[in-house]
């Protein structure tokens, strides 16, 4: 899912401008010095600029780190687009999906029509590569791990999005025998995982 050079530059020019467009800082008039909020904004802009330069050099991992730091210092809905693009370029499509969805949700009517269409296309492409795991359990408060990397706690209100593939599932809760199962998830498929935890028998 690479982005063309011309489009890439237009993307970052647009969102760099948008970073300045909102009232994100204030002056401490009593001292005449930068307030903490404005100081954060200045640092956020520096990280944003570094992110743009790294991205233009096709160095996507450090670009992602810089955009994430910029967002941490000064949360701005528009920067989520940049973060999402970098996640795509580094192969982290689930994280990209999450950022693009939040970008549309938080930006609402402020998202230009052409940009909304582009983001919706990215979401559509990502969704064509993933499936979902719907977790059902007889016990609330159980910790469910996928391949020992991602953890969730029951009950889960929404299915878990995953890249199509085979997953080792382990569910644990104090006082219960661990539940283990391997499942295969195909693209566009929602697999229901029924977790039945049995109490440990006291001797």
PDB file of C-alpha atoms in Angstrom:
ATOM      1  CA  UNK A   1       0.000   0.000   0.000  1.00  0.00           C
ATOM      2  CA  UNK A   2       2.632   2.503  -0.998  1.00  0.00           C
ATOM      3  CA  UNK A   3       1.793   6.145  -1.621  1.00  0.00           C
ATOM      4  CA  UNK A   4       2.989   8.025  -4.704  1.00  0.00           C
ATOM      5  CA  UNK A   5       5.551  10.789  -4.224  1.00  0.00           C
ATOM      6  CA  UNK A   6       3.282  13.592  -5.449  1.00  0.00           C
ATOM      7  CA  UNK A   7       0.375  12.488  -3.294  1.00  0.00           C
ATOM      8  CA  UNK A   8       2.694  11.968  -0.332  1.00  0.00           C
ATOM      9  CA  UNK A   9       3.906  15.584  -0.445  1.00  0.00           C
ATOM     10  CA  UNK A  10       0.374  16.961  -0.794  1.00  0.00           C
ATOM     11  CA  UNK A  11      -0.745  14.841   2.154  1.00  0.00           C
ATOM     12  CA  UNK A  12       1.879  16.152   4.518  1.00  0.00           C
ATOM     13  CA  UNK A  13       1.665  19.761   3.344  1.00  0.00           C
ATOM     14  CA  UNK A  14      -2.069  19.710   4.030  1.00  0.00           C
ATOM     15  CA  UNK A  15      -1.774  18.195   7.473  1.00  0.00           C
ATOM     16  CA  UNK A  16       1.202  20.300   8.461  1.00  0.00           C
ATOM     17  CA  UNK A  17      -0.924  23.384   7.788  1.00  0.00           C
ATOM     18  CA  UNK A  18      -3.802  21.865   9.745  1.00  0.00           C
ATOM     19  CA  UNK A  19      -1.544  21.413  12.759  1.00  0.00           C
ATOM     20  CA  UNK A  20      -1.282  25.210  12.976  1.00  0.00           C
ATOM     21  CA  UNK A  21      -4.915  25.899  12.160  1.00  0.00           C
ATOM     22  CA  UNK A  22      -6.424  25.034  15.540  1.00  0.00           C
ATOM     23  CA  UNK A  23      -6.072  27.003  18.757  1.00  0.00           C
ATOM     24  CA  UNK A  24      -3.783  24.564  20.556  1.00  0.00           C
ATOM     25  CA  UNK A  25      -1.790  26.898  22.774  1.00  0.00           C
ATOM     26  CA  UNK A  26      -1.918  29.986  24.951  1.00  0.00           C
ATOM     27  CA  UNK A  27       0.543  32.548  26.362  1.00  0.00           C
ATOM     28  CA  UNK A  28       1.305  32.962  30.035  1.00  0.00           C
ATOM     29  CA  UNK A  29       0.723  36.724  30.053  1.00  0.00           C
ATOM     30  CA  UNK A  30       1.917  37.184  33.619  1.00  0.00           C
ATOM     31  CA  UNK A  31       5.478  36.113  32.829  1.00  0.00           C
ATOM     32  CA  UNK A  32       5.673  36.761  29.108  1.00  0.00           C
ATOM     33  CA  UNK A  33       7.103  33.251  28.665  1.00  0.00           C
ATOM     34  CA  UNK A  34       5.750  30.281  26.781  1.00  0.00           C
ATOM     35  CA  UNK A  35       3.141  28.361  28.725  1.00  0.00           C
ATOM     36  CA  UNK A  36       3.523  24.610  29.050  1.00  0.00           C
ATOM     37  CA  UNK A  37       0.845  24.192  26.386  1.00  0.00           C
ATOM     38  CA  UNK A  38       2.649  26.420  23.899  1.00  0.00           C
ATOM     39  CA  UNK A  39       5.997  24.819  24.699  1.00  0.00           C
ATOM     40  CA  UNK A  40       4.410  21.450  23.956  1.00  0.00           C
ATOM     41  CA  UNK A  41       3.100  22.803  20.680  1.00  0.00           C
ATOM     42  CA  UNK A  42       6.529  24.038  19.613  1.00  0.00           C
ATOM     43  CA  UNK A  43       8.071  20.660  20.392  1.00  0.00           C
ATOM     44  CA  UNK A  44       5.190  18.887  18.652  1.00  0.00           C
ATOM     45  CA  UNK A  45       5.826  20.931  15.499  1.00  0.00           C
ATOM     46  CA  UNK A  46       9.512  19.990  15.545  1.00  0.00           C
ATOM     47  CA  UNK A  47       8.672  16.296  15.791  1.00  0.00           C
ATOM     48  CA  UNK A  48       6.070  16.705  13.055  1.00  0.00           C
ATOM     49  CA  UNK A  49       8.637  18.295  10.721  1.00  0.00           C
ATOM     50  CA  UNK A  50      11.088  15.477  11.439  1.00  0.00           C
ATOM     51  CA  UNK A  51       8.360  12.978  10.640  1.00  0.00           C
ATOM     52  CA  UNK A  52       7.742  14.629   7.273  1.00  0.00           C
ATOM     53  CA  UNK A  53      11.447  14.529   6.413  1.00  0.00           C
ATOM     54  CA  UNK A  54      11.778  10.876   7.396  1.00  0.00           C
ATOM     55  CA  UNK A  55       8.698  10.012   5.366  1.00  0.00           C
ATOM     56  CA  UNK A  56       9.959  11.859   2.290  1.00  0.00           C
ATOM     57  CA  UNK A  57      13.140   9.772   2.610  1.00  0.00           C
ATOM     58  CA  UNK A  58      10.960   6.617   2.791  1.00  0.00           C
ATOM     59  CA  UNK A  59      12.272   5.960   6.289  1.00  0.00           C
ATOM     60  CA  UNK A  60       8.888   4.992   7.642  1.00  0.00           C
ATOM     61  CA  UNK A  61       9.666   3.595  11.107  1.00  0.00           C
ATOM     62  CA  UNK A  62      11.302   6.781  12.456  1.00  0.00           C
ATOM     63  CA  UNK A  63       8.653   8.857  10.649  1.00  0.00           C
ATOM     64  CA  UNK A  64       6.000   6.949  12.573  1.00  0.00           C
ATOM     65  CA  UNK A  65       7.839   7.512  15.856  1.00  0.00           C
ATOM     66  CA  UNK A  66       8.034  11.263  15.210  1.00  0.00           C
ATOM     67  CA  UNK A  67       4.347  11.585  14.328  1.00  0.00           C
ATOM     68  CA  UNK A  68       3.379   9.574  17.402  1.00  0.00           C
ATOM     69  CA  UNK A  69       5.508  11.850  19.594  1.00  0.00           C
ATOM     70  CA  UNK A  70       3.985  14.932  17.984  1.00  0.00           C
ATOM     71  CA  UNK A  71       0.503  13.585  18.683  1.00  0.00           C
ATOM     72  CA  UNK A  72       1.450  12.719  22.271  1.00  0.00           C
ATOM     73  CA  UNK A  73       2.578  16.302  22.900  1.00  0.00           C
ATOM     74  CA  UNK A  74      -0.340  17.968  21.104  1.00  0.00           C
ATOM     75  CA  UNK A  75      -3.201  15.604  20.194  1.00  0.00           C
ATOM     76  CA  UNK A  76      -4.616  16.673  16.844  1.00  0.00           C
ATOM     77  CA  UNK A  77      -7.129  14.638  14.862  1.00  0.00           C
ATOM     78  CA  UNK A  78      -5.455  15.531  11.539  1.00  0.00           C
ATOM     79  CA  UNK A  79      -2.136  13.931  12.525  1.00  0.00           C
ATOM     80  CA  UNK A  80      -3.890  10.575  12.850  1.00  0.00           C
ATOM     81  CA  UNK A  81      -3.877  10.441   9.045  1.00  0.00           C
ATOM     82  CA  UNK A  82      -0.079  10.683   8.959  1.00  0.00           C
ATOM     83  CA  UNK A  83       0.203   8.041  11.673  1.00  0.00           C
ATOM     84  CA  UNK A  84      -2.155   5.753   9.774  1.00  0.00           C
ATOM     85  CA  UNK A  85      -0.171   6.107   6.543  1.00  0.00           C
ATOM     86  CA  UNK A  86       3.076   5.249   8.351  1.00  0.00           C
ATOM     87  CA  UNK A  87       1.483   2.225   9.984  1.00  0.00           C
ATOM     88  CA  UNK A  88       0.455   1.017   6.515  1.00  0.00           C
ATOM     89  CA  UNK A  89       3.942   1.561   5.135  1.00  0.00           C
ATOM     90  CA  UNK A  90       5.429  -0.492   7.993  1.00  0.00           C
ATOM     91  CA  UNK A  91       2.943  -3.334   7.514  1.00  0.00           C
ATOM     92  CA  UNK A  92       0.910  -2.677  10.672  1.00  0.00           C
ATOM     93  CA  UNK A  93      -2.463  -2.641   8.979  1.00  0.00           C
ATOM     94  CA  UNK A  94      -4.589  -3.189  12.094  1.00  0.00           C
ATOM     95  CA  UNK A  95      -3.028  -0.150  13.754  1.00  0.00           C
ATOM     96  CA  UNK A  96      -3.533   1.785  10.506  1.00  0.00           C
ATOM     97  CA  UNK A  97      -7.202   0.789  10.449  1.00  0.00           C
ATOM     98  CA  UNK A  98      -7.657   2.047  14.006  1.00  0.00           C
ATOM     99  CA  UNK A  99      -6.009   5.402  13.221  1.00  0.00           C
ATOM    100  CA  UNK A 100      -8.008   5.949  10.027  1.00  0.00           C
ATOM    101  CA  UNK A 101     -11.279   5.184  11.803  1.00  0.00           C
ATOM    102  CA  UNK A 102     -10.428   7.582  14.638  1.00  0.00           C
ATOM    103  CA  UNK A 103      -9.371  10.196  12.080  1.00  0.00           C
ATOM    104  CA  UNK A 104     -12.831  10.130  10.487  1.00  0.00           C
ATOM    105  CA  UNK A 105     -14.633   9.958  13.839  1.00  0.00           C
ATOM    106  CA  UNK A 106     -12.730  12.860  15.392  1.00  0.00           C
ATOM    107  CA  UNK A 107     -12.460  14.986  12.258  1.00  0.00           C
ATOM    108  CA  UNK A 108     -16.162  14.688  11.393  1.00  0.00           C
ATOM    109  CA  UNK A 109     -17.233  17.506   9.042  1.00  0.00           C
ATOM    110  CA  UNK A 110     -13.740  19.043   9.126  1.00  0.00           C
ATOM    111  CA  UNK A 111     -12.422  16.222   6.925  1.00  0.00           C
ATOM    112  CA  UNK A 112     -12.457  17.407   3.274  1.00  0.00           C
ATOM    113  CA  UNK A 113     -14.673  15.311   1.009  1.00  0.00           C
ATOM    114  CA  UNK A 114     -11.780  14.134  -1.190  1.00  0.00           C
ATOM    115  CA  UNK A 115      -9.709  13.186   1.866  1.00  0.00           C
ATOM    116  CA  UNK A 116     -12.619  11.292   3.401  1.00  0.00           C
ATOM    117  CA  UNK A 117     -13.008   9.327   0.179  1.00  0.00           C
ATOM    118  CA  UNK A 118      -9.299   8.428   0.159  1.00  0.00           C
ATOM    119  CA  UNK A 119      -9.356   7.303   3.785  1.00  0.00           C
ATOM    120  CA  UNK A 120     -12.474   5.234   3.206  1.00  0.00           C
ATOM    121  CA  UNK A 121     -10.635   3.519   0.338  1.00  0.00           C
ATOM    122  CA  UNK A 122      -7.710   2.700   2.647  1.00  0.00           C
ATOM    123  CA  UNK A 123     -10.120   1.285   5.211  1.00  0.00           C
ATOM    124  CA  UNK A 124     -11.793  -0.809   2.526  1.00  0.00           C
ATOM    125  CA  UNK A 125      -8.431  -2.213   1.367  1.00  0.00           C
ATOM    126  CA  UNK A 126      -7.380  -3.067   4.903  1.00  0.00           C
ATOM    127  CA  UNK A 127     -10.703  -4.718   5.704  1.00  0.00           C
ATOM    128  CA  UNK A 128     -10.253  -6.943   2.637  1.00  0.00           C
ATOM    129  CA  UNK A 129      -7.171  -8.424   4.329  1.00  0.00           C
ATOM    130  CA  UNK A 130      -8.548  -9.077   7.799  1.00  0.00           C
ATOM    131  CA  UNK A 131     -11.058 -11.211   9.661  1.00  0.00           C
ATOM    132  CA  UNK A 132     -12.635 -11.036  13.102  1.00  0.00           C
ATOM    133  CA  UNK A 133     -12.770 -13.154  16.241  1.00  0.00           C
ATOM    134  CA  UNK A 134     -15.980 -12.908  18.246  1.00  0.00           C
ATOM    135  CA  UNK A 135     -15.223 -13.948  21.815  1.00  0.00           C
ATOM    136  CA  UNK A 136     -17.903 -15.512  23.987  1.00  0.00           C
ATOM    137  CA  UNK A 137     -17.079 -16.732  27.483  1.00  0.00           C
ATOM    138  CA  UNK A 138     -18.911 -18.251  30.419  1.00  0.00           C
ATOM    139  CA  UNK A 139     -16.780 -16.130  32.770  1.00  0.00           C
ATOM    140  CA  UNK A 140     -16.282 -12.362  32.930  1.00  0.00           C
ATOM    141  CA  UNK A 141     -12.843 -11.075  33.873  1.00  0.00           C
ATOM    142  CA  UNK A 142     -10.911 -13.755  31.981  1.00  0.00           C
ATOM    143  CA  UNK A 143      -7.718 -12.662  30.204  1.00  0.00           C
ATOM    144  CA  UNK A 144      -7.667 -13.823  26.586  1.00  0.00           C
ATOM    145  CA  UNK A 145      -4.335 -13.750  24.737  1.00  0.00           C
ATOM    146  CA  UNK A 146      -3.733 -14.140  20.997  1.00  0.00           C
ATOM    147  CA  UNK A 147      -0.348 -15.703  20.219  1.00  0.00           C
ATOM    148  CA  UNK A 148       0.797 -14.442  23.658  1.00  0.00           C
ATOM    149  CA  UNK A 149       1.130 -10.889  22.312  1.00  0.00           C
ATOM    150  CA  UNK A 150      -2.292  -9.239  22.449  1.00  0.00           C
ATOM    151  CA  UNK A 151      -4.455  -9.488  25.539  1.00  0.00           C
ATOM    152  CA  UNK A 152      -8.159  -8.805  26.025  1.00  0.00           C
ATOM    153  CA  UNK A 153     -10.504  -9.079  28.985  1.00  0.00           C
ATOM    154  CA  UNK A 154     -13.949 -10.651  28.882  1.00  0.00           C
ATOM    155  CA  UNK A 155     -16.618  -9.662  28.198  1.00  0.00           C
ATOM    156  CA  UNK A 156     -15.734  -8.118  24.824  1.00  0.00           C
ATOM    157  CA  UNK A 157     -18.413  -5.921  23.290  1.00  0.00           C
ATOM    158  CA  UNK A 158     -16.935  -6.019  19.775  1.00  0.00           C
ATOM    159  CA  UNK A 159     -15.220  -8.715  17.660  1.00  0.00           C
ATOM    160  CA  UNK A 160     -11.415  -8.537  17.583  1.00  0.00           C
ATOM    161  CA  UNK A 161      -9.983  -7.563  14.163  1.00  0.00           C
ATOM    162  CA  UNK A 162      -7.046  -9.760  13.109  1.00  0.00           C
ATOM    163  CA  UNK A 163      -4.928 -10.293  10.017  1.00  0.00           C
ATOM    164  CA  UNK A 164      -6.055 -13.505   8.330  1.00  0.00           C
ATOM    165  CA  UNK A 165      -4.106 -16.472   9.689  1.00  0.00           C
ATOM    166  CA  UNK A 166      -3.815 -19.107  12.419  1.00  0.00           C
ATOM    167  CA  UNK A 167      -3.943 -18.032  16.071  1.00  0.00           C
ATOM    168  CA  UNK A 168      -3.180 -19.762  19.355  1.00  0.00           C
ATOM    169  CA  UNK A 169      -5.694 -18.693  21.979  1.00  0.00           C
ATOM    170  CA  UNK A 170      -5.177 -18.935  25.740  1.00  0.00           C
ATOM    171  CA  UNK A 171      -7.767 -17.767  28.275  1.00  0.00           C
ATOM    172  CA  UNK A 172      -6.938 -17.578  31.983  1.00  0.00           C
ATOM    173  CA  UNK A 173      -8.673 -16.634  35.210  1.00  0.00           C
ATOM    174  CA  UNK A 174      -7.701 -17.319  38.805  1.00  0.00           C
ATOM    175  CA  UNK A 175      -9.385 -20.440  40.110  1.00  0.00           C
ATOM    176  CA  UNK A 176     -10.036 -21.867  36.642  1.00  0.00           C
ATOM    177  CA  UNK A 177      -8.226 -24.303  34.352  1.00  0.00           C
ATOM    178  CA  UNK A 178      -6.596 -22.409  31.439  1.00  0.00           C
ATOM    179  CA  UNK A 179      -8.489 -22.696  28.155  1.00  0.00           C
ATOM    180  CA  UNK A 180      -6.386 -23.314  25.032  1.00  0.00           C
ATOM    181  CA  UNK A 181      -7.414 -23.506  21.391  1.00  0.00           C
ATOM    182  CA  UNK A 182      -6.021 -22.874  17.906  1.00  0.00           C
ATOM    183  CA  UNK A 183      -8.269 -21.205  15.350  1.00  0.00           C
ATOM    184  CA  UNK A 184      -7.961 -20.197  11.702  1.00  0.00           C
ATOM    185  CA  UNK A 185      -9.402 -16.898  10.500  1.00  0.00           C
ATOM    186  CA  UNK A 186      -9.885 -16.220   6.784  1.00  0.00           C
ATOM    187  CA  UNK A 187     -10.290 -12.784   5.180  1.00  0.00           C
ATOM    188  CA  UNK A 188     -13.770 -11.371   5.616  1.00  0.00           C
ATOM    189  CA  UNK A 189     -14.670 -14.109   8.098  1.00  0.00           C
ATOM    190  CA  UNK A 190     -15.931 -13.734  11.660  1.00  0.00           C
ATOM    191  CA  UNK A 191     -15.020 -16.746  13.785  1.00  0.00           C
ATOM    192  CA  UNK A 192     -16.911 -17.246  17.032  1.00  0.00           C
ATOM    193  CA  UNK A 193     -14.666 -18.409  19.876  1.00  0.00           C
ATOM    194  CA  UNK A 194     -16.596 -20.061  22.694  1.00  0.00           C
ATOM    195  CA  UNK A 195     -14.469 -20.070  25.841  1.00  0.00           C
ATOM    196  CA  UNK A 196     -15.614 -22.507  28.508  1.00  0.00           C
ATOM    197  CA  UNK A 197     -13.616 -22.111  31.700  1.00  0.00           C
ATOM    198  CA  UNK A 198     -13.871 -24.910  34.240  1.00  0.00           C
ATOM    199  CA  UNK A 199     -13.148 -24.379  37.951  1.00  0.00           C
ATOM    200  CA  UNK A 200     -10.061 -25.996  39.432  1.00  0.00           C
ATOM    201  CA  UNK A 201     -11.159 -28.925  41.572  1.00  0.00           C
ATOM    202  CA  UNK A 202     -10.022 -28.465  45.149  1.00  0.00           C
ATOM    203  CA  UNK A 203      -8.487 -31.562  46.713  1.00  0.00           C
TER     204      UNK A 203
END
